[in-house]
């Protein structure tokens, strides 16, 4: 009888809660669902970054036109003062940034490529034409059909590079 009483005592004591195995199964299911959601969002994020790149180029294009209105030529060197000191050909984004921010046309900074280690492109060989370029992540983007291709003003505009030119 003593054994039966002890056995009955242990069966009456119930512990409420989840076991470790149940918790691990739930965490594994949540991890699988999260990974499926993240994989599905990849193309949407790439398209969003590409749209931002095209928008950035349009904004910089406005700044370049303001510079032309002031100086009579497109940026060709990093002028640090308000006098337009003359054109010298440039073909990199940092020189363009220096020219636009240092020319007192109301631009304090220009957009940068959202991907680390990458950069937008700029080129002007004569001060009267220019090209702006950005490498798109979606190589099949419809906007690549409407842009220019080839090497223009020293910038390689072959796809997947989206370029605008004046």
CSV table of N, CA, C and O in Angstrom, one decimal, residues 67 75-79 88-102 110 122:
chain,number,residue,atom,x,y,z
A,67,UNK,N,24.5,73.9,-61.8
A,67,UNK,CA,26.0,74.3,-61.9
A,67,UNK,C,26.2,74.9,-63.3
A,67,UNK,O,26.9,75.9,-63.5
A,75,UNK,N,30.2,70.5,-64.6
A,75,UNK,CA,31.4,70.3,-63.7
A,75,UNK,C,32.5,69.5,-64.3
A,75,UNK,O,32.3,68.5,-65.0
A,76,UNK,N,33.7,70.1,-64.2
A,76,UNK,CA,34.9,69.4,-64.7
A,76,UNK,C,36.0,69.4,-63.8
A,76,UNK,O,37.0,68.8,-64.0
A,77,UNK,N,35.9,70.0,-62.6
A,77,UNK,CA,36.9,70.0,-61.6
A,77,UNK,C,36.3,70.4,-60.3
A,77,UNK,O,35.3,71.1,-60.3
A,78,UNK,N,36.9,70.1,-59.2
A,78,UNK,CA,36.4,70.4,-57.9
A,78,UNK,C,36.7,71.8,-57.5
A,78,UNK,O,37.8,72.1,-57.0
A,79,UNK,N,35.8,72.7,-57.8
A,79,UNK,CA,36.0,74.1,-57.5
A,79,UNK,C,35.6,74.3,-56.0
A,79,UNK,O,34.4,74.0,-55.7
A,88,UNK,N,38.0,71.4,-66.4
A,88,UNK,CA,39.0,70.3,-66.6
A,88,UNK,C,38.3,69.0,-66.5
A,88,UNK,O,37.6,68.8,-65.5
A,89,UNK,N,38.5,68.1,-67.4
A,89,UNK,CA,37.7,66.9,-67.5
A,89,UNK,C,37.8,66.0,-66.3
A,89,UNK,O,38.9,65.8,-65.7
A,90,UNK,N,36.7,65.5,-65.8
A,90,UNK,CA,36.7,64.6,-64.6
A,90,UNK,C,35.8,63.4,-65.0
A,90,UNK,O,34.9,63.5,-65.9
A,91,UNK,N,36.1,62.3,-64.3
A,91,UNK,CA,35.2,61.1,-64.6
A,91,UNK,C,35.0,60.3,-63.4
A,91,UNK,O,35.0,59.1,-63.4
A,92,UNK,N,34.9,61.0,-62.2
A,92,UNK,CA,34.6,60.2,-61.0
A,92,UNK,C,33.6,61.0,-60.1
A,92,UNK,O,33.4,62.2,-60.2
A,93,UNK,N,32.9,60.2,-59.3
A,93,UNK,CA,31.8,60.8,-58.5
A,93,UNK,C,32.3,61.7,-57.4
A,93,UNK,O,31.6,62.7,-57.1
A,94,UNK,N,33.4,61.4,-56.8
A,94,UNK,CA,33.9,62.3,-55.7
A,94,UNK,C,34.3,63.7,-56.2
A,94,UNK,O,34.0,64.7,-55.6
A,95,UNK,N,34.9,63.7,-57.4
A,95,UNK,CA,35.2,65.1,-58.0
A,95,UNK,C,33.9,65.8,-58.3
A,95,UNK,O,33.8,67.0,-58.1
A,96,UNK,N,32.9,65.1,-58.8
A,96,UNK,CA,31.6,65.8,-59.1
A,96,UNK,C,31.0,66.3,-57.8
A,96,UNK,O,30.5,67.4,-57.7
A,97,UNK,N,31.1,65.5,-56.7
A,97,UNK,CA,30.6,65.9,-55.4
A,97,UNK,C,31.3,67.2,-55.0
A,97,UNK,O,30.6,68.1,-54.5
A,98,UNK,N,32.6,67.2,-55.1
A,98,UNK,CA,33.3,68.4,-54.7
A,98,UNK,C,32.9,69.6,-55.5
A,98,UNK,O,32.8,70.7,-55.0
A,99,UNK,N,32.7,69.4,-56.8
A,99,UNK,CA,32.4,70.5,-57.7
A,99,UNK,C,31.0,71.1,-57.3
A,99,UNK,O,30.8,72.3,-57.2
A,100,UNK,N,30.0,70.2,-57.1
A,100,UNK,CA,28.7,70.7,-56.8
A,100,UNK,C,28.5,71.3,-55.4
A,100,UNK,O,27.9,72.3,-55.2
A,101,UNK,N,29.2,70.7,-54.4
A,101,UNK,CA,29.1,71.2,-53.0
A,101,UNK,C,29.9,72.4,-52.8
A,101,UNK,O,29.6,73.2,-51.9
A,102,UNK,N,31.0,72.6,-53.6
A,102,UNK,CA,31.9,73.8,-53.4
A,102,UNK,C,31.5,74.9,-54.3
A,102,UNK,O,32.3,75.9,-54.2
A,110,UNK,N,25.7,65.2,-52.2
A,110,UNK,CA,25.0,64.5,-53.2
A,110,UNK,C,24.8,63.1,-52.8
A,110,UNK,O,25.6,62.6,-52.0
A,122,UNK,N,30.3,59.5,-63.2
A,122,UNK,CA,30.1,60.7,-63.8
A,122,UNK,C,31.3,61.0,-64.8
A,122,UNK,O,32.4,60.6,-64.5
